[in-house]
Amino acid sequence: MPLGTIVLLQASSGSFAFAGFAAGAQSIAIALGGLCVGAVARWVPPRRIGFWAALLNAASILLLVLVSRGAGPVIIVVAAVLVGLTQPQVGPLVRVHWSGQLRGGDTHLVRTAMSYEGAADEGSFVLGPALVGLLLLIPTVAWGFPQAGPLLGAAVLLVVAAAPLARHYADLSSEDATPEAGSSGPATGTSSAAAGPVPSSAAGRAGARLDWPSLVTLTVAMISVGVIFGVAQTGVTAYAAAQGTPQLAGLYFAELGIGSAIAGAACAWLPPGFSLALRRWLFPLALVLGMMLLFWGAVAGLLPVAIAVAGLAVGPYMVTLYALTEAQTPLPFMATAMAVLCAGGPIGTAAGQFGAGLLTDMLGATPAFVIAPIAAALGLAASLANVRTFNAARLRGEGVSSTELADGDTGAQVGADVRFRDGEVG
């Protein structure tokens, strides 16, 4: 969606800065829409939300394509924002589902689920940009809408796949077994976190509450990886255009997703001793090195190689952020926490798209990539700051609930294998 928006609006306006600005506004709208869905999902079944969101999203895409031809910039940006607001929020809600199903059981299963979802997300980042490259071959310029193929393809997918699938499961949800509120083990059938509203505050003891300072640090860390995605989307589009092969932009960006998906899935096989305490600083540091490599590749004219290698650092970083959020959040507040965390991605993407668009218009495609290592360094700082904020909340006994101590499966940094449940200090 963001990459399709950039190529459509750059073709119609001739400006990477405007295309990046509109795509950035769209990304912010995705974040705001996610926060709304996270709140509403406590009362409305998520799959029912997904059905209507898919239809509205497809209609908004068609509106954006139509107004891209001849409409004023304000109207175009408003249409792009509507596309963002109506985007189905699959990622946050499915992670709430896994947390509700697996909390209280084997903590390794939570890590495996988060790794799988991270790999599934990255798989979409591989297939989506690849489809962008293929759909750009459709001669939509003959219809008066140059490079509109990717967004039209997205609208078709929403109507023929996303909406019917969401509706199917919405119909089945009434037949699913719904565990008692507060149930923390695996349940038969589909949990209420998936089929019905997200469990309410009754699921936790009075005392359990959301630790906002810790969540803010993790969200800032997620914003940083969003900036990297935004820079990559705009940067590879400009790089491919400068090479005279704009249809390869999606394939270049897909390389980032391939490496990220492979490395993210591999996190499920990390040994138990490779704890969150180690991953929370090692993977952000690897991200910094990977983005430095990405910038070097753009300067040296080796971007296709550098972006594939740099992608290996992205997946483990994101999986760790999801795992830390799950570990530090009481179950009744999981939907809110995941919505806030996932909102950081689009916000960062918006900043990256806009910043890279400005640098590209002023200096060319290569300088835009300098933003990536700076964003990665911010992510490293935020991840390290989370150590202090979460430990401070733990020492205050402020109702932190987790399936495993966020500082490590083996109690690293506190000297014991301490576990927290619904506000209790073990």
Short mmCIF file of C-alpha atoms in Angstrom, two decimals:
data_model
loop_
_atom_site.label_atom_id
_atom_site.label_comp_id
_atom_site.label_asym_id
_atom_site.label_seq_id
_atom_site.Cartn_x
_atom_site.Cartn_y
_atom_site.Cartn_z
CA MET A 1 0.00 0.00 0.00
CA PRO A 2 2.63 2.66 0.91
CA LEU A 3 4.88 1.67 -1.99
CA GLY A 4 1.93 1.67 -4.38
CA THR A 5 0.89 5.10 -3.12
CA ILE A 6 4.39 6.48 -3.67
CA VAL A 7 4.72 5.23 -7.25
CA LEU A 8 1.18 6.38 -8.16
CA LEU A 9 1.55 9.90 -6.78
CA GLN A 10 5.10 10.37 -8.00
CA ALA A 11 3.94 9.47 -11.50
CA SER A 12 0.98 11.86 -11.34
CA SER A 13 2.75 14.78 -9.62
CA GLY A 14 6.39 14.31 -10.66
CA SER A 15 7.54 14.97 -7.09
CA PHE A 16 9.04 12.45 -4.70
CA ALA A 17 8.58 14.96 -1.86
CA PHE A 18 4.82 15.18 -2.41
CA ALA A 19 4.50 11.41 -2.91
CA GLY A 20 6.47 10.83 0.30
CA PHE A 21 4.38 13.40 2.18
CA ALA A 22 1.08 11.81 1.09
CA ALA A 23 2.34 8.31 1.88
CA GLY A 24 3.56 9.60 5.25
CA ALA A 25 0.13 11.05 6.02
CA GLN A 26 -1.33 7.69 5.04
CA SER A 27 1.04 5.90 7.43
CA ILE A 28 0.06 8.17 10.32
CA ALA A 29 -3.58 7.42 9.52
CA ILE A 30 -2.78 3.69 9.68
CA ALA A 31 -1.41 4.25 13.18
CA LEU A 32 -4.46 6.22 14.30
CA GLY A 33 -6.76 3.60 12.81
CA GLY A 34 -4.87 0.91 14.69
CA LEU A 35 -5.35 2.69 18.00
CA CYS A 36 -9.08 2.96 17.34
CA VAL A 37 -9.35 -0.71 16.44
CA GLY A 38 -7.39 -1.67 19.57
CA ALA A 39 -9.95 0.18 21.68
CA VAL A 40 -13.06 -1.00 19.83
CA ALA A 41 -11.90 -4.64 19.75
CA ARG A 42 -12.64 -4.96 23.46
CA TRP A 43 -16.34 -4.80 22.62
CA VAL A 44 -16.66 -5.74 18.93
CA PRO A 45 -15.35 -9.05 17.52
CA PRO A 46 -12.10 -8.29 15.64
CA ARG A 47 -13.05 -10.36 12.59
CA ARG A 48 -16.25 -8.39 12.15
CA ILE A 49 -14.17 -5.22 12.24
CA GLY A 50 -11.86 -6.73 9.65
CA PHE A 51 -14.69 -7.49 7.23
CA TRP A 52 -16.01 -3.94 7.06
CA ALA A 53 -12.52 -2.45 7.13
CA ALA A 54 -11.55 -4.50 4.08
CA LEU A 55 -14.52 -3.22 2.05
CA LEU A 56 -14.02 0.39 3.12
CA ASN A 57 -10.30 0.12 2.42
CA ALA A 58 -10.91 -1.10 -1.13
CA ALA A 59 -13.35 1.77 -1.76
CA SER A 60 -10.83 4.27 -0.38
CA ILE A 61 -8.12 2.93 -2.69
CA LEU A 62 -10.33 3.43 -5.74
CA LEU A 63 -11.05 6.97 -4.56
CA LEU A 64 -7.29 7.69 -4.25
CA VAL A 65 -6.66 6.40 -7.78
CA LEU A 66 -9.47 8.54 -9.18
CA VAL A 67 -8.42 11.78 -7.47
CA SER A 68 -4.75 11.27 -8.41
CA ARG A 69 -5.69 12.47 -11.90
CA GLY A 70 -6.21 16.21 -11.79
CA ALA A 71 -7.39 16.75 -8.20
CA GLY A 72 -5.70 19.28 -5.91
CA PRO A 73 -2.99 18.21 -3.48
CA VAL A 74 -5.26 18.58 -0.42
CA ILE A 75 -7.88 16.25 -1.87
CA ILE A 76 -5.21 13.72 -2.81
CA VAL A 77 -3.73 13.74 0.70
CA VAL A 78 -7.21 13.36 2.23
CA ALA A 79 -7.85 10.34 0.01
CA ALA A 80 -4.50 8.83 1.04
CA VAL A 81 -5.43 9.37 4.70
CA LEU A 82 -8.74 7.55 4.19
CA VAL A 83 -6.83 4.59 2.79
CA GLY A 84 -4.73 4.52 5.96
CA LEU A 85 -7.61 4.92 8.40
CA THR A 86 -9.56 2.01 6.94
CA GLN A 87 -6.69 -0.47 6.65
CA PRO A 88 -7.53 -3.80 8.39
CA GLN A 89 -5.41 -4.18 11.53
CA VAL A 90 -4.51 -7.85 11.39
CA GLY A 91 -1.10 -7.74 13.07
CA PRO A 92 -1.99 -6.36 16.53
CA LEU A 93 -5.12 -8.47 16.94
CA VAL A 94 -3.56 -11.77 15.98
CA ARG A 95 -0.78 -11.19 18.53
CA VAL A 96 -3.42 -10.55 21.19
CA HIS A 97 -4.93 -13.89 20.21
CA TRP A 98 -1.66 -15.76 20.74
CA SER A 99 -1.01 -14.05 24.07
CA GLY A 100 -4.47 -15.04 25.30
CA GLN A 101 -4.05 -18.62 24.11
CA LEU A 102 -0.54 -19.26 25.41
CA ARG A 103 -0.08 -17.12 28.50
CA GLY A 104 0.45 -19.25 31.57
CA GLY A 105 1.84 -22.15 29.54
CA ASP A 106 5.24 -22.80 28.00
CA THR A 107 6.92 -19.43 27.53
CA HIS A 108 8.83 -20.81 24.57
CA LEU A 109 5.51 -21.15 22.71
CA VAL A 110 4.91 -17.42 23.09
CA ARG A 111 8.32 -16.74 21.59
CA THR A 112 7.57 -19.19 18.77
CA ALA A 113 4.21 -17.55 18.05
CA MET A 114 5.72 -14.07 17.96
CA SER A 115 8.51 -15.32 15.68
CA TYR A 116 5.96 -16.92 13.36
CA GLU A 117 3.85 -13.76 13.19
CA GLY A 118 6.97 -11.70 12.54
CA ALA A 119 7.89 -14.03 9.70
CA ALA A 120 4.34 -13.87 8.34
CA ASP A 121 4.48 -10.07 8.43
CA GLU A 122 7.80 -10.06 6.65
CA GLY A 123 6.44 -12.54 4.11
CA SER A 124 3.85 -9.94 3.22
CA PHE A 125 6.64 -7.39 2.86
CA VAL A 126 8.25 -9.78 0.36
CA LEU A 127 5.15 -10.61 -1.69
CA GLY A 128 3.67 -7.11 -1.63
CA PRO A 129 6.63 -5.25 -3.16
CA ALA A 130 7.16 -8.09 -5.64
CA LEU A 131 3.54 -7.68 -6.73
CA VAL A 132 4.14 -3.94 -7.02
CA GLY A 133 6.87 -4.64 -9.55
CA LEU A 134 4.67 -7.03 -11.53
CA LEU A 135 1.55 -4.86 -11.44
CA LEU A 136 3.52 -1.86 -12.71
CA LEU A 137 3.67 -3.73 -16.00
CA ILE A 138 -0.10 -3.24 -16.44
CA PRO A 139 -0.52 -0.38 -18.96
CA THR A 140 -2.79 1.72 -16.74
CA VAL A 141 -1.42 4.88 -18.36
CA ALA A 142 -3.78 4.14 -21.26
CA TRP A 143 -6.65 4.56 -18.79
CA GLY A 144 -5.31 7.92 -17.63
CA PHE A 145 -3.86 6.62 -14.35
CA PRO A 146 -0.10 5.98 -14.73
CA GLN A 147 1.39 3.35 -12.41
CA ALA A 148 -1.98 2.64 -10.74
CA GLY A 149 -1.66 -1.13 -11.11
CA PRO A 150 -0.32 -1.84 -7.59
CA LEU A 151 -3.15 -0.03 -5.79
CA LEU A 152 -5.79 -1.54 -8.06
CA GLY A 153 -4.30 -4.96 -7.28
CA ALA A 154 -4.52 -4.21 -3.56
CA ALA A 155 -8.20 -3.29 -3.91
CA VAL A 156 -8.89 -6.56 -5.74
CA LEU A 157 -7.15 -8.58 -3.01
CA LEU A 158 -9.23 -6.87 -0.33
CA VAL A 159 -12.52 -7.60 -2.09
CA VAL A 160 -11.90 -11.16 -3.28
CA ALA A 161 -9.76 -12.45 -0.40
CA ALA A 162 -9.64 -10.37 2.79
CA ALA A 163 -13.32 -9.51 3.15
CA PRO A 164 -14.73 -13.01 2.40
CA LEU A 165 -12.20 -14.66 4.72
CA ALA A 166 -12.93 -12.25 7.56
CA ARG A 167 -16.67 -12.73 7.04
CA HIS A 168 -16.27 -16.51 7.06
CA TYR A 169 -14.59 -16.50 10.44
CA ALA A 170 -16.99 -13.91 11.80
CA ASP A 171 -19.82 -16.34 11.03
CA LEU A 172 -17.97 -19.21 12.67
CA SER A 173 -17.09 -17.25 15.80
CA SER A 174 -20.45 -17.94 17.41
CA GLU A 175 -19.68 -21.66 17.24
CA ASP A 176 -16.22 -21.38 18.73
CA ALA A 177 -15.57 -22.33 22.30
CA THR A 178 -15.00 -19.20 24.36
CA PRO A 179 -12.85 -19.71 27.44
CA GLU A 180 -13.72 -18.10 30.70
CA ALA A 181 -12.43 -14.56 31.05
CA GLY A 182 -8.98 -14.68 32.51
CA SER A 183 -8.22 -18.18 31.26
CA SER A 184 -4.48 -18.23 30.73
CA GLY A 185 -3.84 -21.63 29.20
CA PRO A 186 -4.44 -22.99 25.74
CA ALA A 187 -8.14 -23.42 25.02
CA THR A 188 -10.19 -25.75 22.88
CA GLY A 189 -11.43 -24.06 19.72
CA THR A 190 -10.85 -20.36 19.17
CA SER A 191 -10.14 -18.08 22.10
CA SER A 192 -12.28 -15.08 22.86
CA ALA A 193 -9.29 -12.91 22.00
CA ALA A 194 -9.67 -14.01 18.39
CA ALA A 195 -13.36 -14.69 17.83
CA GLY A 196 -14.97 -12.30 20.23
CA PRO A 197 -13.99 -9.11 22.01
CA VAL A 198 -10.61 -8.94 23.66
CA PRO A 199 -10.79 -9.97 27.34
CA SER A 200 -11.79 -7.14 29.64
CA SER A 201 -10.11 -5.94 32.78
CA ALA A 202 -11.84 -8.71 34.71
CA ALA A 203 -9.12 -10.96 33.34
CA GLY A 204 -6.58 -9.55 35.75
CA ARG A 205 -6.42 -8.82 39.42
CA ALA A 206 -7.00 -5.32 40.68
CA GLY A 207 -3.42 -3.98 40.84
CA ALA A 208 -2.40 -5.08 37.37
CA ARG A 209 -1.95 -2.11 35.08
CA LEU A 210 -0.15 -1.01 31.96
CA ASP A 211 3.37 0.32 32.47
CA TRP A 212 3.29 3.27 30.08
CA PRO A 213 6.96 4.37 30.41
CA SER A 214 8.14 0.90 29.35
CA LEU A 215 5.61 0.78 26.52
CA VAL A 216 6.73 4.21 25.29
CA THR A 217 10.37 3.09 25.06
CA LEU A 218 9.36 0.02 23.05
CA THR A 219 7.15 2.13 20.80
CA VAL A 220 10.03 4.52 20.11
CA ALA A 221 12.12 1.48 19.19
CA MET A 222 9.34 0.41 16.79
CA ILE A 223 9.17 3.93 15.33
CA SER A 224 12.84 3.63 14.45
CA VAL A 225 12.30 0.48 12.36
CA GLY A 226 9.31 2.19 10.75
CA VAL A 227 11.62 5.03 9.70
CA ILE A 228 13.90 2.44 8.10
CA PHE A 229 10.99 0.98 6.13
CA GLY A 230 9.92 4.46 5.01
CA VAL A 231 13.43 5.36 3.90
CA ALA A 232 13.77 2.06 2.05
CA GLN A 233 10.42 2.45 0.27
CA THR A 234 11.18 5.95 -0.97
CA GLY A 235 14.90 5.34 -1.47
CA VAL A 236 14.59 2.21 -3.60
CA THR A 237 11.89 3.88 -5.71
CA ALA A 238 14.24 6.79 -6.46
CA TYR A 239 17.24 4.48 -6.89
CA ALA A 240 15.40 2.28 -9.40
CA ALA A 241 14.10 5.32 -11.28
CA ALA A 242 17.62 6.75 -11.50
CA GLN A 243 18.81 3.44 -12.93
CA GLY A 244 16.09 3.58 -15.57
CA THR A 245 14.30 0.51 -14.14
CA PRO A 246 11.43 1.81 -11.98
CA GLN A 247 9.68 -1.57 -12.16
CA LEU A 248 12.49 -3.06 -10.03
CA ALA A 249 11.73 -0.84 -7.01
CA GLY A 250 9.34 -3.38 -5.52
CA LEU A 251 11.83 -6.20 -6.00
CA TYR A 252 14.58 -4.24 -4.26
CA PHE A 253 12.31 -3.58 -1.30
CA ALA A 254 11.25 -7.23 -1.31
CA GLU A 255 14.89 -8.17 -0.71
CA LEU A 256 14.72 -6.34 2.61
CA GLY A 257 11.66 -8.38 3.55
CA ILE A 258 13.19 -11.70 2.48
CA GLY A 259 16.17 -11.34 4.77
CA SER A 260 13.97 -10.06 7.57
CA ALA A 261 11.49 -12.95 7.23
CA ILE A 262 14.20 -15.62 7.25
CA ALA A 263 15.97 -14.17 10.28
CA GLY A 264 12.71 -13.48 12.12
CA ALA A 265 11.50 -17.06 11.68
CA ALA A 266 14.87 -18.33 12.88
CA CYS A 267 14.27 -16.64 16.25
CA ALA A 268 11.91 -19.51 17.11
CA TRP A 269 14.92 -21.85 17.16
CA LEU A 270 17.09 -19.74 19.43
CA PRO A 271 18.23 -21.75 22.49
CA PRO A 272 16.57 -20.93 25.85
CA GLY A 273 19.81 -19.42 27.08
CA PHE A 274 19.56 -16.76 24.37
CA SER A 275 17.32 -14.68 26.60
CA LEU A 276 15.46 -11.43 26.08
CA ALA A 277 18.13 -9.76 28.21
CA LEU A 278 20.69 -10.60 25.52
CA ARG A 279 18.44 -10.07 22.52
CA ARG A 280 17.23 -6.64 23.64
CA TRP A 281 20.66 -5.07 23.00
CA LEU A 282 22.33 -7.51 20.57
CA PHE A 283 19.68 -7.33 17.85
CA PRO A 284 19.35 -3.50 17.95
CA LEU A 285 23.14 -3.30 17.66
CA ALA A 286 22.98 -5.64 14.66
CA LEU A 287 20.35 -3.36 13.16
CA VAL A 288 22.71 -0.38 13.41
CA LEU A 289 25.45 -2.31 11.62
CA GLY A 290 23.00 -3.54 8.99
CA MET A 291 21.75 -0.04 8.19
CA MET A 292 25.32 1.24 7.94
CA LEU A 293 25.86 -1.51 5.36
CA LEU A 294 22.70 -0.41 3.55
CA PHE A 295 23.95 3.18 3.29
CA TRP A 296 27.34 1.99 2.07
CA GLY A 297 25.65 -0.18 -0.57
CA ALA A 298 23.66 2.79 -1.87
CA VAL A 299 26.82 4.93 -2.09
CA ALA A 300 28.84 2.17 -3.76
CA GLY A 301 26.13 1.30 -6.27
CA LEU A 302 25.62 -2.12 -4.67
CA LEU A 303 22.18 -1.52 -3.17
CA PRO A 304 20.61 -4.81 -4.40
CA VAL A 305 23.27 -6.79 -2.51
CA ALA A 306 23.47 -4.57 0.58
CA ILE A 307 19.71 -4.42 1.14
CA ALA A 308 19.42 -8.22 1.13
CA VAL A 309 22.10 -8.56 3.82
CA ALA A 310 20.80 -5.61 5.86
CA GLY A 311 17.35 -7.21 5.98
CA LEU A 312 18.71 -10.03 8.14
CA ALA A 313 18.94 -7.58 11.06
CA VAL A 314 15.35 -6.33 10.85
CA GLY A 315 13.28 -9.45 11.64
CA PRO A 316 14.97 -10.43 14.95
CA TYR A 317 14.78 -6.80 16.10
CA MET A 318 11.01 -6.63 15.52
CA VAL A 319 10.33 -10.08 17.03
CA THR A 320 12.20 -8.99 20.16
CA LEU A 321 10.06 -5.85 20.48
CA TYR A 322 6.86 -7.90 20.25
CA ALA A 323 8.19 -10.42 22.77
CA LEU A 324 9.17 -7.68 25.22
CA THR A 325 5.74 -6.05 24.92
CA GLU A 326 4.00 -9.38 25.51
CA ALA A 327 6.22 -10.10 28.50
CA GLN A 328 5.71 -6.69 30.12
CA THR A 329 1.95 -6.28 29.63
CA PRO A 330 -0.93 -7.71 31.71
CA LEU A 331 -3.34 -9.64 29.49
CA PRO A 332 -6.34 -7.27 29.95
CA PHE A 333 -4.27 -4.48 28.40
CA MET A 334 -2.68 -6.54 25.63
CA ALA A 335 -4.88 -5.13 22.83
CA THR A 336 -4.03 -1.56 23.85
CA ALA A 337 -0.31 -2.31 24.18
CA MET A 338 -0.05 -4.11 20.85
CA ALA A 339 -2.06 -1.38 19.10
CA VAL A 340 0.23 1.32 20.50
CA LEU A 341 3.37 -0.66 19.63
CA CYS A 342 2.19 -1.42 16.09
CA ALA A 343 1.19 2.23 15.63
CA GLY A 344 4.86 3.12 16.03
CA GLY A 345 5.67 1.38 12.75
CA PRO A 346 3.42 3.52 10.52
CA ILE A 347 4.39 6.70 12.38
CA GLY A 348 8.06 5.95 11.76
CA THR A 349 7.32 4.99 8.17
CA ALA A 350 5.62 8.35 7.66
CA ALA A 351 8.66 10.20 8.96
CA GLY A 352 11.02 8.08 6.87
CA GLN A 353 8.98 8.51 3.69
CA PHE A 354 8.76 12.27 4.08
CA GLY A 355 12.38 12.76 5.10
CA ALA A 356 13.70 10.52 2.35
CA GLY A 357 11.44 12.23 -0.18
CA LEU A 358 12.86 15.65 0.69
CA LEU A 359 16.46 14.47 0.55
CA THR A 360 15.82 12.68 -2.73
CA ASP A 361 14.36 15.78 -4.38
CA MET A 362 17.23 17.93 -3.12
CA LEU A 363 20.27 15.62 -3.31
CA GLY A 364 19.29 12.45 -5.17
CA ALA A 365 18.49 8.89 -4.15
CA THR A 366 21.73 7.95 -2.38
CA PRO A 367 21.79 10.58 0.46
CA ALA A 368 18.31 9.55 1.58
CA PHE A 369 19.70 6.27 2.93
CA VAL A 370 21.79 8.08 5.56
CA ILE A 371 18.61 8.34 7.65
CA ALA A 372 18.53 4.54 8.12
CA PRO A 373 21.57 4.10 10.44
CA ILE A 374 20.53 7.18 12.44
CA ALA A 375 17.09 5.63 13.00
CA ALA A 376 18.67 2.31 13.98
CA ALA A 377 20.83 4.08 16.59
CA LEU A 378 17.66 5.62 18.04
CA GLY A 379 16.16 2.13 18.27
CA LEU A 380 19.21 0.85 20.15
CA ALA A 381 18.97 3.71 22.65
CA ALA A 382 15.24 3.14 23.18
CA SER A 383 15.71 -0.59 23.69
CA LEU A 384 18.38 0.01 26.32
CA ALA A 385 16.18 2.62 28.00
CA ASN A 386 13.46 -0.02 28.31
CA VAL A 387 15.72 -1.95 30.68
CA ARG A 388 15.67 0.94 33.14
CA THR A 389 11.98 1.78 32.84
CA PHE A 390 10.76 -1.79 33.25
CA ASN A 391 13.11 -2.57 36.12
CA ALA A 392 11.98 0.64 37.85
CA ALA A 393 8.34 -0.44 37.49
CA ARG A 394 9.20 -3.91 38.80
CA LEU A 395 10.91 -2.49 41.87
CA ARG A 396 7.89 -0.26 42.52
CA GLY A 397 5.65 -3.33 42.23
CA GLU A 398 3.37 -1.58 39.75
CA GLY A 399 1.36 -4.56 38.57
CA VAL A 400 3.64 -5.74 35.79
CA SER A 401 2.42 -9.08 34.46
CA SER A 402 4.45 -11.28 32.16
CA THR A 403 4.91 -14.82 31.02
CA GLU A 404 8.61 -14.49 31.52
CA LEU A 405 10.76 -11.89 33.18
CA ALA A 406 11.53 -9.33 30.50
CA ASP A 407 15.17 -9.26 31.53
CA GLY A 408 15.64 -12.89 30.51
CA ASP A 409 14.24 -16.39 30.74
CA THR A 410 16.84 -17.26 33.34
CA GLY A 411 16.41 -14.16 35.45
CA ALA A 412 19.39 -12.32 34.03
CA GLN A 413 20.20 -8.94 35.59
CA VAL A 414 18.25 -9.70 38.77
CA GLY A 415 20.03 -12.86 39.86
CA ALA A 416 17.04 -15.23 40.05
CA ASP A 417 14.38 -16.83 37.91
CA VAL A 418 11.61 -14.49 39.00
CA ARG A 419 8.24 -14.55 37.24
CA PHE A 420 5.46 -12.03 37.50
CA ARG A 421 1.75 -12.78 37.30
CA ASP A 422 -1.00 -10.14 37.39
CA GLY A 423 0.84 -7.76 39.62
CA GLU A 424 2.49 -10.24 41.95
CA VAL A 425 6.21 -10.06 42.62
CA GLY A 426 7.33 -13.72 42.63
#
